[in-house]
N, CA, C and O atoms as a printed pandas DataFrame, in Angstrom:
     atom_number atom_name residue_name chain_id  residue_number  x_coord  y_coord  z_coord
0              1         N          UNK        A               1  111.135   49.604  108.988
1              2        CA          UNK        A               1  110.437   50.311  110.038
2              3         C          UNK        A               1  109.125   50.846  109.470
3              4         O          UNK        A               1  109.017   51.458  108.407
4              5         N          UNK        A               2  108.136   50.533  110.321
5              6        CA          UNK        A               2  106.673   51.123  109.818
6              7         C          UNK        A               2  106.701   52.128  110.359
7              8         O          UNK        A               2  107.028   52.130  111.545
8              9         N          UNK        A               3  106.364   53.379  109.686
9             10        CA          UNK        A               3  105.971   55.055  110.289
10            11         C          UNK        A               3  104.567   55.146  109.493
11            12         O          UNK        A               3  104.313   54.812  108.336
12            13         N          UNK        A               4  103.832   55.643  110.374
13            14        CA          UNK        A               4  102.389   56.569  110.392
14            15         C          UNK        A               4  102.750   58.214  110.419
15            16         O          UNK        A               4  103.554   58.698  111.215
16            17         N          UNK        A               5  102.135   58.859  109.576
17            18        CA          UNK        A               5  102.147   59.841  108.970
18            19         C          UNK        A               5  100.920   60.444  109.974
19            20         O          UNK        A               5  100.034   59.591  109.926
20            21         N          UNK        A               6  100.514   61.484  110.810
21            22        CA          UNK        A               6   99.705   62.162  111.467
22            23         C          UNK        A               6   99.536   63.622  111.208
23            24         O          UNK        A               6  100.523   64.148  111.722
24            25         N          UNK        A               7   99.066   64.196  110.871
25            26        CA          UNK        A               7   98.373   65.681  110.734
26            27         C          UNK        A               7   98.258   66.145  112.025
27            28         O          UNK        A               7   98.380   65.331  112.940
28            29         N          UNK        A               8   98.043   67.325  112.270
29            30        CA          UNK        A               8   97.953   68.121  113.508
30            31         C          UNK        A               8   95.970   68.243  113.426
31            32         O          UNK        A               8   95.335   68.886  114.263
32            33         N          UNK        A               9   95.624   67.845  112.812
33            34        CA          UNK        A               9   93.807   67.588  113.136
34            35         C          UNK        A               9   93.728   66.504  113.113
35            36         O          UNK        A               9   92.519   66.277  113.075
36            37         N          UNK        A              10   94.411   65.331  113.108
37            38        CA          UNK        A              10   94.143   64.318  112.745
38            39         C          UNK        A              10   93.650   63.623  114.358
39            40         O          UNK        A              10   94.235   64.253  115.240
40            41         N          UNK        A              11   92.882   62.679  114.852
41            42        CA          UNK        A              11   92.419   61.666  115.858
42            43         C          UNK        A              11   93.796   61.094  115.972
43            44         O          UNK        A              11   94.438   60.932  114.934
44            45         N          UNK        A              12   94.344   60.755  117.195
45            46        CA          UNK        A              12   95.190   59.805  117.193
46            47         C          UNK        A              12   94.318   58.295  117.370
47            48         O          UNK        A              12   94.808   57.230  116.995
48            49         N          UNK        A              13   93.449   58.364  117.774
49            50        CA          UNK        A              13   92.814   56.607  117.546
50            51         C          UNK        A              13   92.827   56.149  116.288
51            52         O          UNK        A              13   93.057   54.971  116.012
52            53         N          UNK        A              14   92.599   56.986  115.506
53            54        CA          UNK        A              14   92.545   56.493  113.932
54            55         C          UNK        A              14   94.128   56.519  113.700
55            56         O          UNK        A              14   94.486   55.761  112.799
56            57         N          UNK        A              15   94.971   57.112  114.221
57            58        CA          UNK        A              15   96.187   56.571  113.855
58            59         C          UNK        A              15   96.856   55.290  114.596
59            60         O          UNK        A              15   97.570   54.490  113.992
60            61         N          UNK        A              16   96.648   55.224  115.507
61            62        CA          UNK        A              16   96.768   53.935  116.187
62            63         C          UNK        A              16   95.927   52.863  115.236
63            64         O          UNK        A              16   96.493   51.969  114.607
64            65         N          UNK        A              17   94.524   53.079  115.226
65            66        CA          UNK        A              17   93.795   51.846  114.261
66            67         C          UNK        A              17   94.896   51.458  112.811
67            68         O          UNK        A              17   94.967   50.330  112.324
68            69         N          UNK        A              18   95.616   52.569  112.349
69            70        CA          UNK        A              18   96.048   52.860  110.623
70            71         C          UNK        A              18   97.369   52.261  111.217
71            72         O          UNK        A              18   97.823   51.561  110.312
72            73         N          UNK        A              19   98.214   52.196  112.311
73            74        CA          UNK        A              19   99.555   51.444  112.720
74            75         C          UNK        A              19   99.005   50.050  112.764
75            76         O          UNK        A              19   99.468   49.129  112.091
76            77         N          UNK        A              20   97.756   49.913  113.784
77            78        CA          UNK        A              20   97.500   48.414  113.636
78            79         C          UNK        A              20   97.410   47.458  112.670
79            80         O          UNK        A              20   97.705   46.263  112.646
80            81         N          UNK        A              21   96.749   48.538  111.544
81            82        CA          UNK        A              21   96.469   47.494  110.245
82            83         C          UNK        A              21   98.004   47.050  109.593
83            84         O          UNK        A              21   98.624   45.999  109.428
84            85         N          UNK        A              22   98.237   48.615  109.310
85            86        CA          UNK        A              22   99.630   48.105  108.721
86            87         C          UNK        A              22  100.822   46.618  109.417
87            88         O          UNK        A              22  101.662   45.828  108.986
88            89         N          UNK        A              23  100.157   46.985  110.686
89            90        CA          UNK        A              23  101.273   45.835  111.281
90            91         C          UNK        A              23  100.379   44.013  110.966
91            92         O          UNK        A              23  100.833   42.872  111.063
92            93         N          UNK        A              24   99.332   44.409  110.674
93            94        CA          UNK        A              24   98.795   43.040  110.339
94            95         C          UNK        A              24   98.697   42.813  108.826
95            96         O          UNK        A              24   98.227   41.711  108.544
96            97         N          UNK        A              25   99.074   43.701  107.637
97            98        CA          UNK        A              25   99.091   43.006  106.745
98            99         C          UNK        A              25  100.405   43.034  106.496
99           100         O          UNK        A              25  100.814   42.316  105.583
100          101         N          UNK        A              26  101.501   43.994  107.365
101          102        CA          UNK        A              26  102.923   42.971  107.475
102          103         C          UNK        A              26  103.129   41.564  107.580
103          104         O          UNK        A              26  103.979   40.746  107.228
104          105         N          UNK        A              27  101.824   41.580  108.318
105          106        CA          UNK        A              27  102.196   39.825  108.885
106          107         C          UNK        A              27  103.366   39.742  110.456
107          108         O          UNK        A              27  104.092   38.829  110.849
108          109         N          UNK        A              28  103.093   41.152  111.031
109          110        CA          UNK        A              28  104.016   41.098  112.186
110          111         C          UNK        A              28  103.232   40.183  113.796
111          112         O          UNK        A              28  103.864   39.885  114.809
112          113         N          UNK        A              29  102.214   40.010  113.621
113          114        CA          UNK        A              29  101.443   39.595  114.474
114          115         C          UNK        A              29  101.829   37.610  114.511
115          116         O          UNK        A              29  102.312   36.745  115.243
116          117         N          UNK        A              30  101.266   37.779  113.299
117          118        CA          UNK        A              30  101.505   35.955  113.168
118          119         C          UNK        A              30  102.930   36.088  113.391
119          120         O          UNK        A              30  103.135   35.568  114.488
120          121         N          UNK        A              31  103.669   36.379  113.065
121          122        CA          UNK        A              31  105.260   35.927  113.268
122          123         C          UNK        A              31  105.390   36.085  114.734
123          124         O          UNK        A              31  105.571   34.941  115.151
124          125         N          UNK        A              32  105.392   36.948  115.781
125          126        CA          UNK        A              32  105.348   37.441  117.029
126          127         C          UNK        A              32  105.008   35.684  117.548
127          128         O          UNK        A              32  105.757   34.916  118.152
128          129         N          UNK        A              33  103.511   35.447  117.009
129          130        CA          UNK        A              33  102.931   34.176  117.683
130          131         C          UNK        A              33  103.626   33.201  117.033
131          132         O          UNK        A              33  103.246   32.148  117.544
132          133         N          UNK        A              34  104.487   32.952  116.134
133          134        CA          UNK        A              34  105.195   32.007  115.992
134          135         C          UNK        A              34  106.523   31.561  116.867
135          136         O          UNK        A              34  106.832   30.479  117.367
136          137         N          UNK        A              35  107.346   33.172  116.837
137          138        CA          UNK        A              35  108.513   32.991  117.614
138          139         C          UNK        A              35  108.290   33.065  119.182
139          140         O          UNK        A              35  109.251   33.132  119.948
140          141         N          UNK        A              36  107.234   33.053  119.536
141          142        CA          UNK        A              36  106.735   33.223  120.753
142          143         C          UNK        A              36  107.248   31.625  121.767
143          144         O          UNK        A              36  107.800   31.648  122.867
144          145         N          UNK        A              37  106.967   30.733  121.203
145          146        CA          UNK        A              37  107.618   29.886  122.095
146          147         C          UNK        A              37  108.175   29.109  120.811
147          148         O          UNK        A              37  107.724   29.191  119.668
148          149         N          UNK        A              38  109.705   28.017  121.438
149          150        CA          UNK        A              38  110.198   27.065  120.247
150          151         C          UNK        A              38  109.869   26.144  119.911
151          152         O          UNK        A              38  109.707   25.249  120.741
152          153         N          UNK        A              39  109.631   25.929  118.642
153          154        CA          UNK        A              39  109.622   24.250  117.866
154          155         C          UNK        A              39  110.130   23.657  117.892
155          156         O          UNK        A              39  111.200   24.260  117.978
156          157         N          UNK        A              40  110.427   22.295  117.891
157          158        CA          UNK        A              40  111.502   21.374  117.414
158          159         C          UNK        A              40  111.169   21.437  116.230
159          160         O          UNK        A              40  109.996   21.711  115.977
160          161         N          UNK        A              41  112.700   21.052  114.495
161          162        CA          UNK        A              41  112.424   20.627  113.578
162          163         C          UNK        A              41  111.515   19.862  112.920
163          164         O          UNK        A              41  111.140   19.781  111.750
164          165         N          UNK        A              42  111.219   19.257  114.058
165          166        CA          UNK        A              42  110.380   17.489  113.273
166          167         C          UNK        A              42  108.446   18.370  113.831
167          168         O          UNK        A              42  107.373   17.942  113.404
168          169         N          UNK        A              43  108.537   19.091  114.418
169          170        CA          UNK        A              43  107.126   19.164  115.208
170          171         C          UNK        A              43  106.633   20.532  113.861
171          172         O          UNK        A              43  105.453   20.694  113.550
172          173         N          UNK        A              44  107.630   21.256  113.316
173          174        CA          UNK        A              44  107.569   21.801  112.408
174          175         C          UNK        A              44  107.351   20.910  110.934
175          176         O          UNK        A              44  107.012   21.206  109.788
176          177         N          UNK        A              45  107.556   20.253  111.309
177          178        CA          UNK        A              45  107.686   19.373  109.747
178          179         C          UNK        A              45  106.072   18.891  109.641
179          180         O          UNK        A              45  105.191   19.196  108.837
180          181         N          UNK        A              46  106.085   17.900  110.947
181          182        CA          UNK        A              46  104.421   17.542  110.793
182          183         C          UNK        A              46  103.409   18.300  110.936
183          184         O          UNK        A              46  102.339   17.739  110.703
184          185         N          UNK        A              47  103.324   20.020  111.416
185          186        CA          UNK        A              47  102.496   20.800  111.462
186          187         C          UNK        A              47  102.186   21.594  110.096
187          188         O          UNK        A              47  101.186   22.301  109.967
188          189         N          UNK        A              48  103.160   21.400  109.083
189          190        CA          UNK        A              48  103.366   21.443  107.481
190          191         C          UNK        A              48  103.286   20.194  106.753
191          192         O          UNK        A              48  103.363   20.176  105.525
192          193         N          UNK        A              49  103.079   18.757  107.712
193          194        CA          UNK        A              49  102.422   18.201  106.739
194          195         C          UNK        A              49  101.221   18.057  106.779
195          196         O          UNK        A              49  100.602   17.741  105.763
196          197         N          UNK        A              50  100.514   18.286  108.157
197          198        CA          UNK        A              50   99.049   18.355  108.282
198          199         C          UNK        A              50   98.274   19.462  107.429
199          200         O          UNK        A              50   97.238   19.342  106.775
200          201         N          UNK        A              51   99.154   20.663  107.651
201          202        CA          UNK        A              51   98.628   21.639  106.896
202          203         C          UNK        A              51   98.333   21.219  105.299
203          204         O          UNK        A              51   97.247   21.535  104.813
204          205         N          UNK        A              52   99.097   20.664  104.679
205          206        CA          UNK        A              52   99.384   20.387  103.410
206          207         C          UNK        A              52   98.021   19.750  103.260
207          208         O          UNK        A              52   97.063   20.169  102.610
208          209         N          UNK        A              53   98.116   18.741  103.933
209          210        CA          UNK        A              53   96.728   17.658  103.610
210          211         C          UNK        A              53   95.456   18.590  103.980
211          212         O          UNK        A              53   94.435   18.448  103.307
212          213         N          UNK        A              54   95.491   19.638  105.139
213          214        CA          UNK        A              54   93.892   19.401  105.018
214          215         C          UNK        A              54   93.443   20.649  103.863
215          216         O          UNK        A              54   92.241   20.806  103.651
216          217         N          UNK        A              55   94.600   21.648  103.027
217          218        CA          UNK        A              55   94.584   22.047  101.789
218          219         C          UNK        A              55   94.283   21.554  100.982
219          220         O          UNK        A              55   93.447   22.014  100.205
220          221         N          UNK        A              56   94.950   20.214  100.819
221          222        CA          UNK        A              56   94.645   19.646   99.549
222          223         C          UNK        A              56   93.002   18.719  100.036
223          224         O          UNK        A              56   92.256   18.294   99.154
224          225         N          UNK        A              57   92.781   18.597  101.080
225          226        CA          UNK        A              57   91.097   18.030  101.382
226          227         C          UNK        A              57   89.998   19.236  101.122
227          228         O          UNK        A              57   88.807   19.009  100.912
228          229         N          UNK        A              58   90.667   20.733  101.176
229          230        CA          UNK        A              58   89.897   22.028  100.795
230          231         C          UNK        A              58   89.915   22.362   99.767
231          232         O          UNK        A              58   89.001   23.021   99.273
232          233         N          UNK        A              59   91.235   21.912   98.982
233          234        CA          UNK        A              59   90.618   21.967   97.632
234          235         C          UNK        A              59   89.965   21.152   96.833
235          236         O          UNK        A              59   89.364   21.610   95.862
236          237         N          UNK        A              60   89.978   19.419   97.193
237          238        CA          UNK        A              60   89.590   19.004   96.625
238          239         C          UNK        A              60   87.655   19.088   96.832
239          240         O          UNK        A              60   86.959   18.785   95.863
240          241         N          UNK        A              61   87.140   19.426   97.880
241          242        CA          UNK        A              61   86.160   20.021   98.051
242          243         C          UNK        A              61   85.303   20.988   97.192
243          244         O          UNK        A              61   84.132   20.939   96.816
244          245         N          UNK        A              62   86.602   22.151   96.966
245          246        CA          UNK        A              62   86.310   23.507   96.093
246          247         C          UNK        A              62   86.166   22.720   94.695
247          248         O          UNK        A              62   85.114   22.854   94.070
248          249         N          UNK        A              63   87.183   21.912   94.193
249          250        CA          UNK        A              63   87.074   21.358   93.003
250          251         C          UNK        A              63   85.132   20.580   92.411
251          252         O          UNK        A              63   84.458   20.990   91.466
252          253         N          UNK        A              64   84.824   19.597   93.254
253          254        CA          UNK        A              64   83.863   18.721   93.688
254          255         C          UNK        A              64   82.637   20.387   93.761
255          256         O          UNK        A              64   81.685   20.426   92.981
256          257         N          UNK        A              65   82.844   21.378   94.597
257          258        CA          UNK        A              65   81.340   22.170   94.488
258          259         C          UNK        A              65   81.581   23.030   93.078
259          260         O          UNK        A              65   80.571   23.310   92.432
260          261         N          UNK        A              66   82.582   23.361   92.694
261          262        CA          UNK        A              66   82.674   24.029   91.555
262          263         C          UNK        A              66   82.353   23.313   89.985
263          264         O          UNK        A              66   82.059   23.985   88.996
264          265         N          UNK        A              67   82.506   21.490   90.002
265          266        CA          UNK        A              67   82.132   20.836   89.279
266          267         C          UNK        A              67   80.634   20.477   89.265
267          268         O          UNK        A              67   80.078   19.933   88.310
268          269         N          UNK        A              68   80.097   20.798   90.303
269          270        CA          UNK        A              68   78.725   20.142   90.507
270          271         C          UNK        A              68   77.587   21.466   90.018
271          272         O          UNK        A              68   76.548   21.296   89.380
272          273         N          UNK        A              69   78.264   23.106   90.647
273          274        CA          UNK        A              69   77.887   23.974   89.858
274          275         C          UNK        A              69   78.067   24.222   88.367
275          276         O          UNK        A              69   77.093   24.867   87.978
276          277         N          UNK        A              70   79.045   23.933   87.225
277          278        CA          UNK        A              70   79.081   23.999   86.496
278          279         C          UNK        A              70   77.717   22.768   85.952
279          280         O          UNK        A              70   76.869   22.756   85.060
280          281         N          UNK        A              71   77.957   22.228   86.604
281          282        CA          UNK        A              71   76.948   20.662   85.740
282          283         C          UNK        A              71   75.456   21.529   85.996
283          284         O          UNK        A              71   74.744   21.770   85.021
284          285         N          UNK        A              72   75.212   21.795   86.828
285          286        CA          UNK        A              72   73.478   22.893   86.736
286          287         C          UNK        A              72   73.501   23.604   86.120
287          288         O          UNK        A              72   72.383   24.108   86.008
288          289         N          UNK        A              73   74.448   24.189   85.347
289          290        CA          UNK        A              73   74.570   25.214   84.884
290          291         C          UNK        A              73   74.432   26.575   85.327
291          292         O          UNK        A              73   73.736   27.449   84.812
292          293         N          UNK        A              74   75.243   26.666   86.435
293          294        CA          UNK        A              74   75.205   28.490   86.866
294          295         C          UNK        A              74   75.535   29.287   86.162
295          296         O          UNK        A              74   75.488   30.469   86.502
C-alpha cells in the first residue's frame, strides 16, 4: 500500500502530485494499461519478439554512433 505523509500546512495538490509520482515509478500505471484488456499467449509472445528486435536494432545503432565517436576522437 502506498501512503503519503501530509502536514497540516502542507497544499494538498502537491500531495496529490507526490501520490502521482509515487504511483508511476511503482509502475502502477503501465500495469493498469496492460491488464486493461486480454492477450492471448501467442499475441504476447510476438509483441516480445518485436520488442526484442527493435532493441537489439537500438542498440546496434548506439553501438555504430558510439564507435564512430570514439574514431574522431571525442
Amino acid at each position: 500500500m502506498i501512503t503519503i505523509k501530509i502536514g497540516p500546512k502542507q497544499d494538498p495538490k502537491r500531495a496529490m502530485q507526490k501520490l502521482k509520482n509515487k504511483l508511476i515509478n511503482e509502475g502502477l500505471f503501465v500495469e493498469l494499461k496492460k491488464r486493461k484488456y486480454y492477450a492471448k499467449p501467442s499475441l504476447k509472445k510476438r509483441l516480445k519478439r518485436e520488442e526484442a528486435a527493435k532493441q537489439r536494432v537500438k542498440d546496434k545503432h548506439k553501438a555504430i554512433r558510439n564507435a564512430l565517436k570514439s574514431e574522431e576522437g571525442w
